[in-house]
CSV table of C-alpha atoms and ligand atoms in Angstrom, one decimal:
chain,number,residue,atom,x,y,z
A,190,MET,CA,24.7,51.1,51.9
A,191,ASP,CA,23.5,48.4,54.5
A,192,HIS,CA,22.4,47.3,57.0
A,193,PHE,CA,25.6,45.5,57.9
A,194,LEU,CA,28.8,46.6,60.7
A,195,TYR,CA,30.6,46.1,63.2
A,196,ARG,CA,29.6,46.7,66.3
A,197,ASP,CA,32.7,45.8,69.0
A,198,GLY,CA,34.9,43.4,66.0
A,199,ALA,CA,31.3,41.1,65.9
A,200,LEU,CA,29.8,41.6,62.6
A,201,TYR,CA,26.0,42.7,62.1
A,202,ALA,CA,22.5,42.9,60.6
A,203,GLU,CA,21.0,45.4,61.7
A,204,ASP,CA,20.6,44.4,66.0
A,205,VAL,CA,21.3,41.1,65.0
A,206,ALA,CA,24.9,39.4,65.9
A,207,ILE,CA,25.7,37.3,62.7
A,208,SER,CA,27.7,34.5,65.5
A,209,ASP,CA,24.4,34.1,66.5
A,210,ILE,CA,22.2,33.3,63.8
A,211,ALA,CA,25.0,31.1,63.0
A,212,GLU,CA,24.7,29.1,66.5
A,213,ALA,CA,20.8,28.3,65.4
A,214,VAL,CA,20.4,27.4,62.3
A,215,GLY,CA,23.9,26.5,61.4
A,216,THR,CA,26.3,26.9,58.1
A,217,PRO,CA,25.7,27.9,55.1
A,218,PHE,CA,23.4,30.8,55.0
A,219,TYR,CA,21.5,33.3,53.3
A,220,VAL,CA,20.5,37.5,55.6
A,221,TYR,CA,19.0,39.9,54.8
A,222,SER,CA,18.1,42.7,56.3
A,223,THR,CA,14.6,44.5,56.3
A,224,ALA,CA,16.2,48.5,56.6
A,225,THR,CA,18.1,47.9,53.1
A,226,LEU,CA,15.7,45.6,51.5
A,227,LEU,CA,13.2,49.5,52.4
A,228,ARG,CA,15.5,51.5,52.1
A,229,HIS,CA,16.1,50.5,48.7
A,230,PHE,CA,12.7,50.6,47.9
A,231,ARG,CA,12.9,53.8,48.7
A,232,LEU,CA,14.7,55.3,47.1
A,233,PHE,CA,13.8,54.8,43.6
A,234,ASP,CA,9.7,54.9,45.0
A,235,GLU,CA,11.3,58.7,46.0
A,236,ALA,CA,14.1,59.2,42.2
A,237,LEU,CA,10.4,58.5,40.0
A,238,ALA,CA,9.1,61.3,42.5
A,239,GLY,CA,6.5,64.2,41.1
A,240,MET,CA,5.9,61.6,37.7
A,241,GLU,CA,2.9,59.1,38.1
A,242,HIS,CA,5.6,55.7,39.0
A,243,LEU,CA,5.7,52.2,40.4
A,244,VAL,CA,8.9,50.4,41.0
A,245,CYS,CA,8.3,46.5,40.1
A,246,TYR,CA,10.3,44.9,42.0
A,247,ALA,CA,12.3,41.8,39.9
A,248,MET,CA,11.5,39.3,41.9
A,249,LYS,CA,14.1,36.6,40.4
A,250,ALA,CA,16.5,38.0,42.7
A,251,ASN,CA,14.8,36.6,45.2
A,252,SER,CA,11.7,35.6,45.1
A,253,ASN,CA,11.4,34.6,49.0
A,254,GLN,CA,7.5,34.8,50.3
A,255,ALA,CA,8.7,37.0,53.4
A,256,VAL,CA,11.4,39.2,50.9
A,257,LEU,CA,8.0,39.5,48.8
A,258,LYS,CA,5.7,41.0,51.5
A,259,THR,CA,8.2,43.1,53.1
A,260,LEU,CA,8.3,45.1,49.7
A,261,ALA,CA,4.9,44.4,48.7
A,262,GLN,CA,3.5,46.3,51.9
A,263,ALA,CA,5.8,48.7,51.6
A,264,GLY,CA,3.9,50.1,48.3
A,265,ALA,CA,6.5,48.0,46.3
A,266,GLY,CA,4.8,46.0,41.7
A,267,MET,CA,6.3,43.3,41.2
A,268,ASP,CA,7.5,41.6,37.4
A,269,VAL,CA,7.4,38.7,37.0
A,270,VAL,CA,9.1,35.6,34.6
A,271,SER,CA,6.9,32.9,35.2
A,272,GLY,CA,3.5,31.8,36.6
A,273,GLY,CA,5.8,30.5,38.9
A,274,GLU,CA,6.5,33.4,39.6
A,275,TYR,CA,3.5,35.8,38.8
A,276,ARG,CA,2.1,32.2,41.9
A,277,ARG,CA,5.0,33.9,44.0
A,278,ALA,CA,4.1,37.5,44.3
A,279,ARG,CA,0.3,36.6,44.7
A,280,ALA,CA,0.5,34.2,47.6
A,281,ALA,CA,3.0,37.3,49.0
A,282,GLY,CA,-0.7,39.1,49.3
A,283,VAL,CA,0.8,41.1,45.4
A,284,PRO,CA,-2.1,42.2,43.9
A,285,GLY,CA,-2.4,41.6,40.2
A,286,ASP,CA,-2.9,45.2,39.0
A,287,ARG,CA,0.2,45.9,40.7
A,288,ILE,CA,2.5,42.6,39.3
A,289,VAL,CA,3.5,43.2,35.2
A,290,PHE,CA,4.3,40.1,32.9
A,291,SER,CA,7.9,39.4,31.5
A,292,GLY,CA,9.4,37.4,29.8
A,293,VAL,CA,10.6,36.0,26.1
A,294,GLY,CA,9.0,32.6,26.1
A,295,LYS,CA,5.8,33.4,28.4
A,296,THR,CA,3.4,30.0,27.8
A,297,ARG,CA,-0.5,30.0,26.9
A,298,GLU,CA,-0.6,27.6,30.8
A,299,GLU,CA,0.7,31.3,32.1
A,300,ILE,CA,-0.9,33.4,30.1
A,301,ARG,CA,-3.9,32.0,30.8
A,302,THR,CA,-3.7,32.4,35.2
A,303,ALA,CA,-1.6,35.5,34.5
A,304,LEU,CA,-5.5,36.8,32.9
A,305,GLU,CA,-7.6,35.3,34.7
A,306,GLY,CA,-5.8,36.4,37.8
A,307,GLY,CA,-5.9,39.2,37.4
A,308,ILE,CA,-2.7,41.2,35.9
A,309,ARG,CA,-1.2,45.1,35.4
A,310,GLN,CA,0.0,44.2,32.3
A,311,PHE,CA,2.8,41.4,29.8
A,312,ASN,CA,5.5,42.1,28.3
A,313,VAL,CA,5.2,41.5,25.5
A,314,GLU,CA,8.3,40.2,23.0
A,315,SER,CA,7.2,38.7,20.1
A,316,GLU,CA,4.9,38.5,17.1
A,317,PRO,CA,4.2,34.6,17.4
A,318,GLU,CA,3.6,36.1,21.6
A,319,MET,CA,0.7,38.6,20.8
A,320,VAL,CA,-0.9,36.4,19.0
A,321,VAL,CA,-1.1,34.1,21.6
A,322,LEU,CA,-1.6,36.2,23.6
A,323,ASP,CA,-4.7,37.9,21.6
A,324,ALA,CA,-5.7,34.2,21.5
A,325,VAL,CA,-6.4,33.3,25.4
A,326,ALA,CA,-7.9,36.6,25.7
A,327,GLN,CA,-10.1,36.2,23.6
A,328,GLU,CA,-11.2,32.6,24.9
A,329,LEU,CA,-11.5,34.2,27.6
A,330,GLY,CA,-13.2,36.5,27.1
A,331,ARG,CA,-10.5,38.7,28.1
A,332,VAL,CA,-8.5,42.2,27.0
A,333,ALA,CA,-5.1,41.8,27.5
A,334,PRO,CA,-3.6,44.5,28.5
A,335,ILE,CA,0.0,45.3,26.6
A,336,THR,CA,3.4,47.0,26.0
A,337,ILE,CA,5.6,45.7,23.4
A,338,ARG,CA,9.9,45.3,24.3
A,339,VAL,CA,11.9,47.4,21.9
A,340,ASN,CA,15.1,46.5,21.8
A,341,PRO,CA,16.6,49.5,21.4
A,342,ASP,CA,20.4,47.9,20.1
A,343,VAL,CA,22.4,49.7,23.2
A,344,ASP,CA,26.0,48.5,24.2
A,345,ALA,CA,25.1,48.3,27.5
A,346,LYS,CA,28.7,47.5,28.5
A,347,THR,CA,27.9,45.0,31.1
A,348,HIS,CA,29.2,41.2,31.5
A,349,ALA,CA,28.0,39.2,27.6
A,350,LYS,CA,25.1,36.6,30.4
A,351,ILE,CA,23.7,40.1,31.5
A,352,ALA,CA,23.2,42.0,28.3
A,353,THR,CA,19.8,41.7,26.8
A,354,GLY,CA,19.3,45.2,25.2
A,355,LYS,CA,21.9,44.6,21.3
A,356,SER,CA,19.8,43.2,18.1
A,357,GLU,CA,21.7,40.0,19.2
A,358,ASN,CA,20.0,39.7,22.1
A,359,LYS,CA,17.2,37.1,21.8
A,360,PHE,CA,14.9,39.3,23.8
A,361,GLY,CA,12.2,42.3,22.2
A,362,ILE,CA,11.8,43.2,18.8
A,363,PRO,CA,14.1,45.9,17.0
A,364,ILE,CA,12.9,49.4,17.5
A,365,ALA,CA,12.9,48.9,13.4
A,366,ARG,CA,10.2,47.4,13.0
A,367,ALA,CA,7.6,49.0,16.5
A,368,ARG,CA,5.4,50.1,14.4
A,369,GLU,CA,4.4,47.6,11.9
A,370,VAL,CA,4.5,45.7,15.0
A,371,TYR,CA,2.2,47.7,17.8
A,372,ALA,CA,0.7,48.4,13.9
A,373,LEU,CA,-1.0,44.4,13.8
A,374,ALA,CA,-1.8,44.7,17.5
A,375,ALA,CA,-4.1,47.9,17.2
A,376,GLN,CA,-5.4,44.7,15.4
A,377,MET,CA,-6.5,42.4,17.5
A,378,PRO,CA,-9.7,42.3,20.1
A,379,GLY,CA,-7.8,40.7,22.9
A,380,LEU,CA,-4.8,43.1,23.4
A,381,GLN,CA,-4.7,46.6,24.1
A,382,VAL,CA,-1.9,48.6,23.8
A,383,ILE,CA,-0.6,50.9,26.2
A,384,GLY,CA,2.9,51.3,26.2
A,385,ILE,CA,6.3,50.5,24.9
A,386,ASP,CA,9.0,48.4,27.4
A,387,VAL,CA,12.5,48.5,27.3
A,388,HIS,CA,15.6,47.0,29.4
A,389,ILE,CA,18.8,47.0,28.1
A,390,GLY,CA,21.3,44.3,30.5
A,391,SER,CA,21.8,43.9,35.4
A,392,GLN,CA,24.2,45.5,36.7
A,393,LEU,CA,24.7,48.4,34.6
A,394,THR,CA,26.8,51.2,36.2
A,395,ASP,CA,27.1,53.5,34.5
A,396,LEU,CA,24.1,55.3,33.3
A,397,ALA,CA,25.0,56.7,29.5
A,398,PRO,CA,23.4,53.3,27.7
A,399,PHE,CA,20.0,53.8,29.6
A,400,GLU,CA,19.9,57.4,28.8
A,401,LEU,CA,20.9,56.2,25.2
A,402,ALA,CA,17.4,54.4,25.0
A,403,TYR,CA,15.6,55.9,26.6
A,404,GLN,CA,16.1,58.1,24.1
A,405,LYS,CA,14.9,56.1,21.7
A,406,VAL,CA,12.4,55.3,23.4
A,407,ALA,CA,10.7,59.2,23.9
A,408,GLU,CA,10.9,59.9,19.6
A,409,LEU,CA,9.1,55.7,19.7
A,410,THR,CA,6.6,56.9,22.0
A,411,GLU,CA,6.5,60.1,19.7
A,412,GLU,CA,6.4,58.0,16.9
A,413,LEU,CA,3.0,55.8,17.9
A,414,ARG,CA,1.1,58.4,19.9
A,415,ALA,CA,1.0,59.7,15.4
A,416,ASP,CA,0.2,56.8,13.6
A,417,GLY,CA,-2.6,56.8,16.3
A,418,HIS,CA,-1.7,54.3,20.0
A,419,GLN,CA,-2.4,54.8,23.2
A,420,ILE,CA,1.3,54.9,24.8
A,421,THR,CA,0.7,56.1,28.4
A,422,ARG,CA,3.1,53.6,29.6
A,423,LEU,CA,6.2,53.4,30.0
A,424,ASP,CA,8.5,50.5,31.6
A,425,LEU,CA,11.7,51.5,31.2
A,426,GLY,CA,13.2,47.6,33.1
A,427,GLY,CA,15.9,47.8,35.8
A,428,GLY,CA,19.6,46.6,34.8
A,429,LEU,CA,21.8,49.8,37.6
A,430,GLY,CA,24.2,48.1,39.0
A,431,ILE,CA,25.4,48.4,42.3
A,432,PRO,CA,29.1,48.5,44.5
A,433,TYR,CA,29.7,44.6,44.0
A,434,GLU,CA,33.6,45.8,45.2
A,435,ARG,CA,33.6,48.5,48.0
A,436,SER,CA,37.0,50.2,47.7
A,437,ASN,CA,37.5,49.9,43.6
A,438,ALA,CA,33.2,52.2,42.6
A,439,ASP,CA,31.1,54.4,42.6
A,440,PRO,CA,28.0,53.3,40.6
A,441,PRO,CA,25.1,55.7,39.4
A,442,LEU,CA,22.6,56.3,42.4
A,443,PRO,CA,19.1,55.7,41.8
A,444,SER,CA,17.6,59.3,42.5
A,445,ASP,CA,21.3,60.4,39.3
A,446,TYR,CA,19.0,57.6,38.1
A,447,GLY,CA,15.2,59.3,38.4
A,448,ALA,CA,16.6,62.0,37.3
A,449,LEU,CA,17.8,60.7,34.5
A,450,VAL,CA,14.0,59.0,33.5
A,451,LYS,CA,13.1,62.7,34.0
A,452,ARG,CA,15.2,64.7,31.6
A,453,THR,CA,14.4,62.1,28.5
A,454,LEU,CA,10.7,60.8,29.1
A,455,GLY,CA,9.2,63.7,31.4
A,456,HIS,CA,7.7,65.4,28.8
A,457,LEU,CA,6.3,62.0,28.1
A,458,GLY,CA,3.3,62.7,30.3
A,459,CYS,CA,3.5,58.5,30.4
A,460,GLU,CA,3.4,56.9,33.5
A,461,ILE,CA,6.4,55.1,34.7
A,462,GLU,CA,6.8,51.6,35.2
A,463,ILE,CA,10.7,50.5,36.6
A,464,GLU,CA,12.3,46.9,37.1
A,465,PRO,CA,14.7,46.4,39.8
A,466,GLY,CA,16.1,43.7,40.8
A,467,ARG,CA,19.8,43.6,41.6
A,468,LEU,CA,20.1,46.9,43.2
A,469,ILE,CA,16.6,46.8,45.6
A,470,ALA,CA,18.0,43.7,47.1
A,471,GLY,CA,21.5,42.8,46.6
A,472,ASN,CA,23.5,44.6,49.3
A,473,ALA,CA,20.2,43.7,51.5
A,474,GLY,CA,21.6,40.1,51.8
A,475,LEU,CA,24.9,38.2,53.2
A,476,LEU,CA,25.8,34.5,52.4
A,477,ILE,CA,28.1,33.8,55.3
A,478,SER,CA,30.2,30.2,55.9
A,479,GLU,CA,32.6,28.5,57.8
A,480,VAL,CA,35.8,27.4,56.9
A,481,ILE,CA,36.4,24.0,57.0
A,482,TYR,CA,39.9,23.5,56.3
A,483,VAL,CA,42.3,26.4,55.5
A,484,LYS,CA,44.8,23.5,53.3
A,485,SER,CA,48.7,24.8,52.2
A,486,GLY,CA,49.2,24.0,48.2
A,487,GLU,CA,52.2,24.8,46.2
A,488,GLY,CA,53.2,28.5,46.7
A,489,ARG,CA,49.3,28.8,47.7
A,490,GLU,CA,46.9,28.4,50.6
A,491,PHE,CA,43.4,27.8,50.2
A,492,LEU,CA,40.9,28.8,52.5
A,493,ILE,CA,38.1,25.9,52.1
A,494,LEU,CA,34.4,26.9,53.1
A,495,ASP,CA,31.0,24.3,53.9
A,496,GLY,CA,29.4,26.6,50.4
A,497,ALA,CA,30.0,27.0,47.8
A,498,MET,CA,28.9,27.3,44.0
A,499,ASN,CA,25.5,25.5,44.6
A,500,ASP,CA,25.2,27.9,47.4
A,501,LEU,CA,26.7,32.0,45.4
A,502,ILE,CA,26.7,30.3,41.2
A,503,ARG,CA,28.1,34.3,40.3
A,504,PRO,CA,31.9,33.5,40.6
A,505,ALA,CA,32.0,30.5,38.5
A,506,MET,CA,28.5,32.0,36.3
A,507,TYR,CA,30.4,35.3,35.9
A,508,ASP,CA,33.1,35.2,37.3
A,509,ALA,CA,31.5,38.7,39.6
A,510,TYR,CA,33.3,39.7,42.7
A,511,HIS,CA,31.1,39.0,45.7
A,512,ASP,CA,33.3,41.3,48.8
A,513,ILE,CA,34.1,37.9,51.0
A,514,ILE,CA,34.9,39.7,54.5
A,515,PRO,CA,35.6,38.0,58.5
A,516,VAL,CA,32.9,37.9,61.0
A,517,ILE,CA,35.4,38.6,63.6
A,518,GLU,CA,37.0,42.0,62.6
A,519,ALA,CA,41.3,40.8,62.4
A,520,ALA,CA,42.8,43.1,65.0
A,521,PRO,CA,43.7,46.5,64.0
A,522,GLY,CA,48.1,46.2,62.5
A,523,ILE,CA,46.6,42.5,61.1
A,524,GLU,CA,48.8,42.3,57.5
A,525,PRO,CA,45.8,40.3,55.1
A,526,GLN,CA,47.5,37.8,53.0
A,527,PRO,CA,47.0,36.6,49.8
A,528,ILE,CA,45.2,33.7,49.7
A,529,ASP,CA,43.0,31.7,46.9
A,530,ILE,CA,38.9,30.6,48.7
A,531,VAL,CA,37.4,27.5,47.5
A,532,GLY,CA,33.7,25.8,48.2
A,533,PRO,CA,34.2,22.1,49.0
A,534,VAL,CA,32.4,21.3,45.0
A,535,CYS,CA,34.9,18.6,43.0
A,536,GLU,CA,35.0,21.2,40.1
A,537,SER,CA,37.9,24.3,39.8
A,538,GLY,CA,35.3,26.6,38.4
A,539,ASP,CA,33.9,26.4,42.1
A,540,THR,CA,36.0,29.0,43.5
A,541,PHE,CA,35.2,32.2,44.8
A,542,ALA,CA,38.3,34.3,45.2
A,543,LYS,CA,42.2,33.2,43.7
A,544,GLN,CA,44.3,35.4,45.8
A,545,ARG,CA,42.4,37.2,47.5
A,546,PRO,CA,44.1,39.7,50.7
A,547,MET,CA,42.4,38.6,53.7
A,548,PRO,CA,43.3,38.7,57.5
A,549,PRO,CA,44.9,35.1,58.3
A,550,LEU,CA,41.7,32.3,59.2
A,551,HIS,CA,41.4,29.2,60.1
A,552,ALA,CA,39.7,26.4,60.2
A,553,GLY,CA,35.5,27.0,62.4
A,554,ASP,CA,36.3,30.9,61.5
A,555,LEU,CA,33.0,32.3,60.1
A,556,VAL,CA,32.8,35.2,56.9
A,557,ALA,CA,30.7,36.8,54.9
A,558,PHE,CA,30.7,37.6,51.6
A,559,ARG,CA,28.5,40.5,50.6
A,560,SER,CA,25.9,41.1,48.8
A,561,ALA,CA,24.7,38.2,48.3
A,562,GLY,CA,20.8,39.3,48.7
A,563,ALA,CA,20.4,39.2,44.6
A,564,TYR,CA,20.6,36.3,42.1
A,565,GLY,CA,21.7,34.6,45.4
A,566,ALA,CA,20.1,31.7,47.3
A,567,VAL,CA,16.9,31.9,43.7
A,568,MET,CA,19.8,30.3,41.6
A,569,ALA,CA,20.6,28.1,44.1
A,570,SER,CA,21.2,23.8,43.6
A,571,GLU,CA,22.3,20.5,44.9
A,572,TYR,CA,24.8,19.5,42.9
A,573,ASN,CA,26.8,17.8,45.0
A,574,SER,CA,23.8,17.0,47.2
A,575,ARG,CA,24.2,19.2,48.9
A,576,PRO,CA,20.7,21.3,51.2
A,577,LEU,CA,20.1,24.3,49.4
A,578,VAL,CA,21.0,26.4,52.2
A,579,PRO,CA,18.3,28.3,55.3
A,580,GLU,CA,17.5,32.2,54.7
A,581,VAL,CA,16.3,34.8,57.3
A,582,LEU,CA,15.9,37.7,57.0
A,583,VAL,CA,16.2,39.5,59.9
A,584,LYS,CA,14.4,43.2,61.2
A,585,GLY,CA,15.3,45.1,64.3
A,586,ASP,CA,16.9,42.7,67.0
A,587,GLN,CA,14.9,40.1,65.6
A,588,PHE,CA,15.7,37.4,63.2
A,589,ALA,CA,13.7,35.0,61.4
A,590,VAL,CA,13.9,31.8,59.3
A,591,ILE,CA,12.0,31.9,55.8
A,592,ARG,CA,13.0,29.0,54.4
A,593,GLN,CA,14.7,26.0,56.2
A,594,ARG,CA,17.0,24.0,54.8
A,595,PRO,CA,15.9,21.0,53.4
A,596,THR,CA,16.3,17.6,56.0
A,597,PHE,CA,18.4,14.8,53.5
A,598,ASP,CA,14.8,12.5,53.4
A,599,GLU,CA,12.9,14.9,52.3
A,600,MET,CA,16.1,15.7,49.7
A,601,ILE,CA,16.3,11.6,48.7
A,602,ASN,CA,12.1,11.2,49.3
A,603,ARG,CA,11.5,13.5,46.6
A,604,ASP,CA,13.2,11.6,43.7
A,605,THR,CA,10.6,8.0,42.9
A,606,ILE,CA,11.4,4.9,42.5
A,607,PRO,CA,9.9,2.9,39.3
A,608,GLU,CA,8.2,-0.5,40.4
A,609,TRP,CA,10.7,-2.4,38.1
A,610,LEU,CA,13.8,-1.4,40.6
B,257,LLP,N1,13.3,43.6,34.1
B,257,LLP,C1,13.7,42.4,33.2
B,257,LLP,C2,13.3,42.3,32.0
B,257,LLP,C3,15.2,41.6,33.6
B,257,LLP,O1,15.2,40.5,32.2
B,257,LLP,C4,15.7,41.9,34.5
B,257,LLP,C5,16.9,41.2,35.3
B,257,LLP,C6,15.3,42.6,35.8
B,257,LLP,C7,14.1,43.4,35.2
B,257,LLP,C8,16.2,42.7,36.9
B,257,LLP,O2,17.3,43.4,36.7
B,257,LLP,P1,18.7,43.7,37.7
B,257,LLP,O3,17.7,45.5,38.0
B,257,LLP,O4,18.5,42.8,39.0
B,257,LLP,O5,19.5,44.0,36.8
B,257,LLP,N2,21.4,36.5,37.2
B,257,LLP,C9,22.3,37.8,37.1
B,257,LLP,C10,21.3,38.6,36.9
B,257,LLP,C11,20.3,38.7,35.4
B,257,LLP,C12,19.0,39.6,35.3
B,257,LLP,C13,19.3,38.6,34.3
B,257,LLP,N3,17.7,39.8,34.0
B,257,LLP,C14,23.4,37.9,38.2
B,257,LLP,O6,23.3,36.9,38.3
B,257,LLP,O7,23.6,38.7,37.4
């Protein structure tokens, strides 16, 4: 559920008309709903009630400072994957002891930043990383709390580019080697082993792969405890999917997921961490764009928008489906007609949807891409020298620009000219 609804035929974000925001900031822009962000965070928090737990929002999904602050004030921890994300989380007021550090290639510099600034745990992804983490921790006279990310070799049944839990993926260490690697870690004076980490992929719309992976984690917990390790924390990653295509989707709910976690892992008495990104931010955001032209091709119509693949890359990169709806609802009884919805970037890949049934639209009309709050603005680029689009946060009847559109001068002046020119 989200808070983007039609009122008298006009699309609103909570109590603010989308067309009012468009008038104030221009198109394209992203708009996020505070109530939806908080609702999704709380659904996870409640789903794990009864177990000691922390919901660590995977901020790669949407790392705007205002989004982070909204969630942090509600009690969320953060899952970070770079020194930049660590700094963003701290700048938004998240204490170090609520930040977990994931990622396959943490540099010495990033490790140092987190150790000096304070960190809840590192999720270690390889033996070489473990050696470096141990060395940096010893240099600083600290002990780094760690989990080790195990790769359970489970098929997440999601798009190949966002599956991470098969043995051919680059993530984690093979679960079959876990006992050996934990034994090595236990001998390193700069490390304190506290738990196990697993993340099998993103946009999972079936709970079965989670169940398989968590059963394997439960078995491993018992084995590692028998080997003498103190396993008190299990980080279960993120990955729960959202209904991108509303007319045709029925994904599992956070409460179903919470029940699964209790069933598979509850008996171990561990503190549970989860790292949801998409399910918290995805349906809390829209990308709003204006129709520039309606063009008739050979046997095909094109809706040419002012938003493009550089603003929302998911359709081009993952063949992702996003619902696209008019900001002013079509009159009842109007038959939608199939049309190709494209952006103005000079690539055929700049196509959001092919032969999508849409009500008649004209130049100047606004459309909204649903489910664009996660992996939207954060993956945007300035390709074709198109400015990054602004982000707007709504709360009740208030809205605020939370990232400005850069001016062309700002964009150009980021480049510097060598003196020989
Ligand atoms: N934890 C780890 C270690 C991850 O690698 C990820 C996502 C998450 C948590 C959060 O997963 P979520 O709950 O959001 O599914 N750009 C792609 C998604 C990439 C996901 C990468 N890792 C997309 O637009 O679909």
